[in-house]
Amino acid sequence: MVPKLSRRAVLLAAGGLLAGCSRQPEVDRVQLRLATGPAGAVYRRIGGSLAEHISARVPGATVTTVPSGASTDNIRMLRAGEVHLGLTSLDALITTDGRAPDGLSAVCRLYDSHLHLVVPAGSAIDGFGDLKGKRVSLGARDSGTEFTSLRILELGLVEIEGRYLSQAESAAALRDGGIDAMFSLTGVPTPAITELAQRHPVRLIPLDEQADALFTAFPGPYAPAMIPATAYAGVPATRTVAVPNVLLARNDLPDDLVHAITDTIFTHAGTITSGSRDDTEAVPDAVPEAWQINVRTGIATSSIPLHPGAAAWFQDRKR
């Protein structure tokens, strides 16, 4: 369990930012834990950058990242009280009745992930149906990739030999012939696929029919999308499905603290693209997905309610 936060500490920490103080006040330290994702994933990079920016700009707050399997693993840790903040895809978050899991709410929508289905350039797999009986990575266990790819396989009645590998592991296995294809629900471009495509020719399998099936069966969290030709070396534009990603908070985080976190995210979205100095994978412009962070889309969290502190920040922007 994460340590319970002192209300005095969080109010003082947030107050320094909200009041626009030029000097950082003497405050009790607030230690926050943010669940991110596996190696080779955008969640790992954008989570590290968010943690660094919040730590630097919310007086008294320090955010530590917690690697994970990604979306559903992060939801589990949040509900168990192991972390205070976490990243997740919207489809993995919305329950069958359209609500968020008890005890959780959204800070904001960050960016959209695109479902990739990657095969070697010389593969005999030309379409989604050709996956039948093939060795296919479904992403790490408890990830958004696993959640969404299992949905489309079930809708398409396609049975595969599933493997549960992180994005970095999936790319290595595809390169070495250990699997025939890999799913990846992630930002565009994603580091693991970028590095693979630079060294070994790959193709993306179109998923437009599968996207239509998702829209029909699960209205709300999905949208048609295109992975552009500029995303990966030698790979043409490919139709697929997009899923929004949100930053979640436990409902028991004080409103003033979440207000300050929300302000930091939207005030400094441009600098979040540079990634975290503590992320050994980071390179200049390591988190291009952060360019999608903006006030207009940030409030669009579908049926998932905003945390009261985040809602107050968006309301303040309208005044």
PDB file of C-alpha atoms in Angstrom, residues 47-261:
ATOM      1  CA  GLY A  47       5.091   8.616 -17.713  1.00  0.00           C
ATOM      2  CA  GLY A  48       8.702   9.401 -16.880  1.00  0.00           C
ATOM      3  CA  SER A  49       8.432  12.830 -18.452  1.00  0.00           C
ATOM      4  CA  LEU A  50       5.174  13.617 -16.633  1.00  0.00           C
ATOM      5  CA  ALA A  51       6.724  12.532 -13.335  1.00  0.00           C
ATOM      6  CA  GLU A  52       9.749  14.745 -13.883  1.00  0.00           C
ATOM      7  CA  HIS A  53       7.703  17.816 -14.812  1.00  0.00           C
ATOM      8  CA  ILE A  54       5.267  17.433 -11.909  1.00  0.00           C
ATOM      9  CA  SER A  55       8.164  16.959  -9.483  1.00  0.00           C
ATOM     10  CA  ALA A  56       9.875  20.078 -10.816  1.00  0.00           C
ATOM     11  CA  ARG A  57       6.835  22.353 -10.939  1.00  0.00           C
ATOM     12  CA  VAL A  58       4.482  21.357  -8.108  1.00  0.00           C
ATOM     13  CA  PRO A  59       6.253  22.638  -4.985  1.00  0.00           C
ATOM     14  CA  GLY A  60       6.706  19.927  -2.386  1.00  0.00           C
ATOM     15  CA  ALA A  61       5.697  17.072  -4.697  1.00  0.00           C
ATOM     16  CA  THR A  62       7.957  14.248  -5.839  1.00  0.00           C
ATOM     17  CA  VAL A  63       6.658  11.678  -8.317  1.00  0.00           C
ATOM     18  CA  THR A  64       8.262   8.251  -8.700  1.00  0.00           C
ATOM     19  CA  THR A  65       7.424   6.078 -11.692  1.00  0.00           C
ATOM     20  CA  VAL A  66       6.413   2.432 -11.299  1.00  0.00           C
ATOM     21  CA  PRO A  67       7.026   0.160 -14.330  1.00  0.00           C
ATOM     22  CA  SER A  68       4.112  -2.143 -15.150  1.00  0.00           C
ATOM     23  CA  GLY A  69       2.402  -4.315 -17.731  1.00  0.00           C
ATOM     24  CA  ALA A  70       0.453  -1.153 -18.714  1.00  0.00           C
ATOM     25  CA  SER A  71      -3.277  -0.350 -18.759  1.00  0.00           C
ATOM     26  CA  THR A  72      -5.080  -3.063 -16.817  1.00  0.00           C
ATOM     27  CA  ASP A  73      -2.104  -3.602 -14.539  1.00  0.00           C
ATOM     28  CA  ASN A  74      -2.116   0.129 -13.750  1.00  0.00           C
ATOM     29  CA  ILE A  75      -5.852   0.053 -12.992  1.00  0.00           C
ATOM     30  CA  ARG A  76      -5.283  -2.876 -10.635  1.00  0.00           C
ATOM     31  CA  MET A  77      -2.473  -1.046  -8.797  1.00  0.00           C
ATOM     32  CA  LEU A  78      -4.566   2.115  -8.485  1.00  0.00           C
ATOM     33  CA  ARG A  79      -7.531   0.232  -7.035  1.00  0.00           C
ATOM     34  CA  ALA A  80      -5.240  -1.669  -4.646  1.00  0.00           C
ATOM     35  CA  GLY A  81      -3.726   1.594  -3.381  1.00  0.00           C
ATOM     36  CA  GLU A  82      -0.239   0.713  -4.634  1.00  0.00           C
ATOM     37  CA  VAL A  83       0.042   3.908  -6.717  1.00  0.00           C
ATOM     38  CA  HIS A  84      -1.616   7.344  -6.750  1.00  0.00           C
ATOM     39  CA  LEU A  85      -1.592   8.015 -10.519  1.00  0.00           C
ATOM     40  CA  GLY A  86      -1.544   5.776 -13.583  1.00  0.00           C
ATOM     41  CA  LEU A  87      -1.841   5.670 -17.369  1.00  0.00           C
ATOM     42  CA  THR A  88      -4.483   3.593 -19.144  1.00  0.00           C
ATOM     43  CA  SER A  89      -6.252   3.188 -22.465  1.00  0.00           C
ATOM     44  CA  LEU A  90      -9.891   4.226 -22.336  1.00  0.00           C
ATOM     45  CA  ASP A  91     -11.317   0.911 -23.551  1.00  0.00           C
ATOM     46  CA  ALA A  92      -9.593  -1.045 -20.778  1.00  0.00           C
ATOM     47  CA  LEU A  93     -10.966   1.421 -18.233  1.00  0.00           C
ATOM     48  CA  ILE A  94     -14.641   1.613 -19.165  1.00  0.00           C
ATOM     49  CA  THR A  95     -16.700  -1.135 -17.534  1.00  0.00           C
ATOM     50  CA  THR A  96     -19.563  -2.889 -19.301  1.00  0.00           C
ATOM     51  CA  ASP A  97     -22.018  -0.351 -17.856  1.00  0.00           C
ATOM     52  CA  GLY A  98     -19.942   2.565 -19.171  1.00  0.00           C
ATOM     53  CA  ARG A  99     -18.537   3.719 -15.835  1.00  0.00           C
ATOM     54  CA  ALA A 100     -15.054   3.957 -14.353  1.00  0.00           C
ATOM     55  CA  PRO A 101     -13.970   1.412 -11.734  1.00  0.00           C
ATOM     56  CA  ASP A 102     -14.887   2.480  -8.213  1.00  0.00           C
ATOM     57  CA  GLY A 103     -12.467   4.880  -6.560  1.00  0.00           C
ATOM     58  CA  LEU A 104     -10.870   6.196  -9.765  1.00  0.00           C
ATOM     59  CA  SER A 105     -11.349   9.267 -11.950  1.00  0.00           C
ATOM     60  CA  ALA A 106      -9.534  11.007 -14.805  1.00  0.00           C
ATOM     61  CA  VAL A 107      -7.048  13.837 -14.567  1.00  0.00           C
ATOM     62  CA  CYS A 108      -7.209  14.309 -18.348  1.00  0.00           C
ATOM     63  CA  ARG A 109      -7.015  12.711 -21.745  1.00  0.00           C
ATOM     64  CA  LEU A 110      -3.424  12.744 -22.978  1.00  0.00           C
ATOM     65  CA  TYR A 111      -3.060  11.278 -26.475  1.00  0.00           C
ATOM     66  CA  ASP A 112      -4.451   8.514 -28.692  1.00  0.00           C
ATOM     67  CA  SER A 113      -2.848   5.101 -29.200  1.00  0.00           C
ATOM     68  CA  HIS A 114      -3.079   3.214 -32.511  1.00  0.00           C
ATOM     69  CA  LEU A 115      -3.369  -0.557 -32.749  1.00  0.00           C
ATOM     70  CA  HIS A 116      -0.442  -1.940 -34.775  1.00  0.00           C
ATOM     71  CA  LEU A 117      -0.323  -5.433 -36.242  1.00  0.00           C
ATOM     72  CA  VAL A 118       3.285  -5.927 -37.336  1.00  0.00           C
ATOM     73  CA  VAL A 119       4.740  -8.737 -39.457  1.00  0.00           C
ATOM     74  CA  PRO A 120       8.095  -9.206 -41.219  1.00  0.00           C
ATOM     75  CA  ALA A 121       8.124  -7.720 -44.715  1.00  0.00           C
ATOM     76  CA  GLY A 122       8.467 -11.190 -46.278  1.00  0.00           C
ATOM     77  CA  SER A 123       5.683 -12.785 -44.229  1.00  0.00           C
ATOM     78  CA  ALA A 124       2.895 -14.779 -45.905  1.00  0.00           C
ATOM     79  CA  ILE A 125       0.423 -12.995 -43.609  1.00  0.00           C
ATOM     80  CA  ASP A 126      -1.436 -10.533 -45.843  1.00  0.00           C
ATOM     81  CA  GLY A 127      -4.615  -9.967 -43.833  1.00  0.00           C
ATOM     82  CA  PHE A 128      -6.082 -10.313 -40.377  1.00  0.00           C
ATOM     83  CA  GLY A 129      -7.601 -13.732 -41.119  1.00  0.00           C
ATOM     84  CA  ASP A 130      -4.154 -15.118 -41.956  1.00  0.00           C
ATOM     85  CA  LEU A 131      -3.271 -14.972 -38.255  1.00  0.00           C
ATOM     86  CA  LYS A 132      -5.166 -18.207 -37.683  1.00  0.00           C
ATOM     87  CA  GLY A 133      -2.866 -20.728 -35.989  1.00  0.00           C
ATOM     88  CA  LYS A 134       0.079 -18.323 -36.015  1.00  0.00           C
ATOM     89  CA  ARG A 135       2.342 -17.362 -33.104  1.00  0.00           C
ATOM     90  CA  VAL A 136       1.258 -13.850 -32.196  1.00  0.00           C
ATOM     91  CA  SER A 137       2.341 -11.563 -29.364  1.00  0.00           C
ATOM     92  CA  LEU A 138      -0.625 -10.030 -27.547  1.00  0.00           C
ATOM     93  CA  GLY A 139       1.578  -7.637 -25.596  1.00  0.00           C
ATOM     94  CA  ALA A 140       2.429  -7.902 -21.916  1.00  0.00           C
ATOM     95  CA  ARG A 141      -0.144  -9.430 -19.606  1.00  0.00           C
ATOM     96  CA  ASP A 142      -2.543  -6.839 -18.180  1.00  0.00           C
ATOM     97  CA  SER A 143      -1.680  -4.363 -20.955  1.00  0.00           C
ATOM     98  CA  GLY A 144      -3.993  -2.351 -23.158  1.00  0.00           C
ATOM     99  CA  THR A 145      -2.509  -4.224 -26.127  1.00  0.00           C
ATOM    100  CA  GLU A 146      -3.665  -7.536 -24.675  1.00  0.00           C
ATOM    101  CA  PHE A 147      -7.111  -6.133 -23.889  1.00  0.00           C
ATOM    102  CA  THR A 148      -7.820  -4.677 -27.337  1.00  0.00           C
ATOM    103  CA  SER A 149      -6.171  -7.373 -29.448  1.00  0.00           C
ATOM    104  CA  LEU A 150      -8.116 -10.117 -27.642  1.00  0.00           C
ATOM    105  CA  ARG A 151     -11.294  -8.184 -28.354  1.00  0.00           C
ATOM    106  CA  ILE A 152     -10.723  -8.063 -32.095  1.00  0.00           C
ATOM    107  CA  LEU A 153      -9.601 -11.700 -32.230  1.00  0.00           C
ATOM    108  CA  GLU A 154     -12.779 -12.749 -30.434  1.00  0.00           C
ATOM    109  CA  LEU A 155     -14.947 -10.610 -32.711  1.00  0.00           C
ATOM    110  CA  GLY A 156     -13.203 -12.021 -35.788  1.00  0.00           C
ATOM    111  CA  LEU A 157     -13.348 -15.624 -34.515  1.00  0.00           C
ATOM    112  CA  VAL A 158      -9.628 -16.022 -35.170  1.00  0.00           C
ATOM    113  CA  GLU A 159      -7.692 -18.457 -32.981  1.00  0.00           C
ATOM    114  CA  ILE A 160      -3.952 -17.972 -32.577  1.00  0.00           C
ATOM    115  CA  GLU A 161      -1.041 -19.241 -30.510  1.00  0.00           C
ATOM    116  CA  GLY A 162      -0.806 -16.311 -28.135  1.00  0.00           C
ATOM    117  CA  ARG A 163       2.404 -15.067 -26.561  1.00  0.00           C
ATOM    118  CA  TYR A 164       2.593 -12.491 -23.777  1.00  0.00           C
ATOM    119  CA  LEU A 165       5.591 -10.278 -24.450  1.00  0.00           C
ATOM    120  CA  SER A 166       6.371  -6.627 -23.780  1.00  0.00           C
ATOM    121  CA  GLN A 167       6.810  -4.365 -26.769  1.00  0.00           C
ATOM    122  CA  ALA A 168      10.586  -4.651 -26.654  1.00  0.00           C
ATOM    123  CA  GLU A 169      10.384  -8.436 -26.261  1.00  0.00           C
ATOM    124  CA  SER A 170       7.826  -8.687 -29.076  1.00  0.00           C
ATOM    125  CA  ALA A 171      10.038  -6.733 -31.463  1.00  0.00           C
ATOM    126  CA  ALA A 172      13.044  -8.922 -30.627  1.00  0.00           C
ATOM    127  CA  ALA A 173      11.016 -12.124 -31.067  1.00  0.00           C
ATOM    128  CA  LEU A 174       9.635 -10.941 -34.430  1.00  0.00           C
ATOM    129  CA  ARG A 175      13.153 -10.062 -35.560  1.00  0.00           C
ATOM    130  CA  ASP A 176      14.516 -13.467 -34.513  1.00  0.00           C
ATOM    131  CA  GLY A 177      11.636 -15.542 -35.881  1.00  0.00           C
ATOM    132  CA  GLY A 178      10.252 -16.502 -32.479  1.00  0.00           C
ATOM    133  CA  ILE A 179       6.791 -15.181 -33.392  1.00  0.00           C
ATOM    134  CA  ASP A 180       4.948 -14.571 -36.658  1.00  0.00           C
ATOM    135  CA  ALA A 181       3.252 -11.268 -35.766  1.00  0.00           C
ATOM    136  CA  MET A 182       2.881  -8.771 -32.944  1.00  0.00           C
ATOM    137  CA  PHE A 183       0.093  -6.516 -31.766  1.00  0.00           C
ATOM    138  CA  SER A 184       0.961  -3.192 -30.180  1.00  0.00           C
ATOM    139  CA  LEU A 185      -1.520  -0.596 -28.925  1.00  0.00           C
ATOM    140  CA  THR A 186       0.639   2.451 -28.532  1.00  0.00           C
ATOM    141  CA  GLY A 187       1.465   5.961 -29.641  1.00  0.00           C
ATOM    142  CA  VAL A 188       2.818   6.678 -33.114  1.00  0.00           C
ATOM    143  CA  PRO A 189       5.676   6.206 -33.589  1.00  0.00           C
ATOM    144  CA  THR A 190       6.488   3.743 -30.837  1.00  0.00           C
ATOM    145  CA  PRO A 191      10.154   3.149 -29.908  1.00  0.00           C
ATOM    146  CA  ALA A 192      10.226  -0.668 -30.184  1.00  0.00           C
ATOM    147  CA  ILE A 193       8.708  -0.718 -33.691  1.00  0.00           C
ATOM    148  CA  THR A 194      10.792   2.248 -34.861  1.00  0.00           C
ATOM    149  CA  GLU A 195      14.013   0.481 -33.909  1.00  0.00           C
ATOM    150  CA  LEU A 196      12.849  -2.793 -35.466  1.00  0.00           C
ATOM    151  CA  ALA A 197      11.845  -1.160 -38.772  1.00  0.00           C
ATOM    152  CA  GLN A 198      15.192   0.627 -39.028  1.00  0.00           C
ATOM    153  CA  ARG A 199      17.058  -2.692 -39.010  1.00  0.00           C
ATOM    154  CA  HIS A 200      14.593  -5.261 -40.367  1.00  0.00           C
ATOM    155  CA  PRO A 201      11.912  -4.541 -43.004  1.00  0.00           C
ATOM    156  CA  VAL A 202       8.390  -4.915 -41.624  1.00  0.00           C
ATOM    157  CA  ARG A 203       4.788  -4.426 -42.756  1.00  0.00           C
ATOM    158  CA  LEU A 204       1.635  -3.296 -40.985  1.00  0.00           C
ATOM    159  CA  ILE A 205      -1.551  -5.282 -41.574  1.00  0.00           C
ATOM    160  CA  PRO A 206      -4.656  -3.095 -42.156  1.00  0.00           C
ATOM    161  CA  LEU A 207      -7.285  -3.340 -39.422  1.00  0.00           C
ATOM    162  CA  ASP A 208     -10.093  -1.218 -40.892  1.00  0.00           C
ATOM    163  CA  GLU A 209     -12.647  -4.078 -40.890  1.00  0.00           C
ATOM    164  CA  GLN A 210     -11.718  -4.955 -37.329  1.00  0.00           C
ATOM    165  CA  ALA A 211     -12.091  -1.290 -36.387  1.00  0.00           C
ATOM    166  CA  ASP A 212     -15.647  -1.307 -37.757  1.00  0.00           C
ATOM    167  CA  ALA A 213     -16.439  -4.403 -35.687  1.00  0.00           C
ATOM    168  CA  LEU A 214     -15.148  -2.705 -32.546  1.00  0.00           C
ATOM    169  CA  PHE A 215     -17.217   0.444 -33.188  1.00  0.00           C
ATOM    170  CA  THR A 216     -20.349  -1.673 -33.515  1.00  0.00           C
ATOM    171  CA  ALA A 217     -19.756  -3.966 -30.545  1.00  0.00           C
ATOM    172  CA  PHE A 218     -18.306  -1.393 -28.121  1.00  0.00           C
ATOM    173  CA  PRO A 219     -19.502   2.156 -28.933  1.00  0.00           C
ATOM    174  CA  GLY A 220     -17.570   4.942 -27.252  1.00  0.00           C
ATOM    175  CA  PRO A 221     -13.847   4.337 -26.779  1.00  0.00           C
ATOM    176  CA  TYR A 222     -12.815   3.640 -30.389  1.00  0.00           C
ATOM    177  CA  ALA A 223     -12.253   5.765 -33.493  1.00  0.00           C
ATOM    178  CA  PRO A 224     -11.001   5.044 -37.042  1.00  0.00           C
ATOM    179  CA  ALA A 225      -7.404   6.086 -37.569  1.00  0.00           C
ATOM    180  CA  MET A 226      -4.461   6.004 -39.942  1.00  0.00           C
ATOM    181  CA  ILE A 227      -0.845   5.207 -39.103  1.00  0.00           C
ATOM    182  CA  PRO A 228       0.951   7.631 -41.458  1.00  0.00           C
ATOM    183  CA  ALA A 229       3.625   6.640 -43.946  1.00  0.00           C
ATOM    184  CA  THR A 230       6.062   8.891 -42.080  1.00  0.00           C
ATOM    185  CA  ALA A 231       5.807   6.821 -38.886  1.00  0.00           C
ATOM    186  CA  TYR A 232       8.155   3.927 -39.694  1.00  0.00           C
ATOM    187  CA  ALA A 233      10.923   3.458 -42.255  1.00  0.00           C
ATOM    188  CA  GLY A 234       9.634   1.823 -45.439  1.00  0.00           C
ATOM    189  CA  VAL A 235       6.097   1.226 -44.115  1.00  0.00           C
ATOM    190  CA  PRO A 236       3.167   2.725 -46.076  1.00  0.00           C
ATOM    191  CA  ALA A 237       0.164   4.385 -44.444  1.00  0.00           C
ATOM    192  CA  THR A 238      -2.130   1.809 -42.830  1.00  0.00           C
ATOM    193  CA  ARG A 239      -5.725   2.020 -41.611  1.00  0.00           C
ATOM    194  CA  THR A 240      -6.394   0.934 -38.041  1.00  0.00           C
ATOM    195  CA  VAL A 241      -8.251   1.875 -34.847  1.00  0.00           C
ATOM    196  CA  ALA A 242      -7.332   4.519 -32.251  1.00  0.00           C
ATOM    197  CA  VAL A 243      -7.971   4.448 -28.508  1.00  0.00           C
ATOM    198  CA  PRO A 244      -7.578   7.486 -26.199  1.00  0.00           C
ATOM    199  CA  ASN A 245      -5.196   7.304 -23.248  1.00  0.00           C
ATOM    200  CA  VAL A 246      -5.978   9.000 -19.952  1.00  0.00           C
ATOM    201  CA  LEU A 247      -4.100   9.832 -16.793  1.00  0.00           C
ATOM    202  CA  LEU A 248      -5.998   8.403 -13.832  1.00  0.00           C
ATOM    203  CA  ALA A 249      -5.960   9.427 -10.185  1.00  0.00           C
ATOM    204  CA  ARG A 250      -7.343   7.850  -7.080  1.00  0.00           C
ATOM    205  CA  ASN A 251     -10.424   9.719  -5.900  1.00  0.00           C
ATOM    206  CA  ASP A 252      -8.864  10.230  -2.457  1.00  0.00           C
ATOM    207  CA  LEU A 253      -6.128  12.507  -3.850  1.00  0.00           C
ATOM    208  CA  PRO A 254      -6.945  16.033  -2.614  1.00  0.00           C
ATOM    209  CA  ASP A 255      -8.553  18.371  -5.112  1.00  0.00           C
ATOM    210  CA  ASP A 256      -5.925  21.100  -4.801  1.00  0.00           C
ATOM    211  CA  LEU A 257      -3.107  18.690  -5.580  1.00  0.00           C
ATOM    212  CA  VAL A 258      -4.832  17.309  -8.676  1.00  0.00           C
ATOM    213  CA  HIS A 259      -5.621  20.897  -9.751  1.00  0.00           C
ATOM    214  CA  ALA A 260      -1.906  21.696  -9.574  1.00  0.00           C
ATOM    215  CA  ILE A 261      -0.962  18.518 -11.463  1.00  0.00           C
TER     216      ILE A 261
END
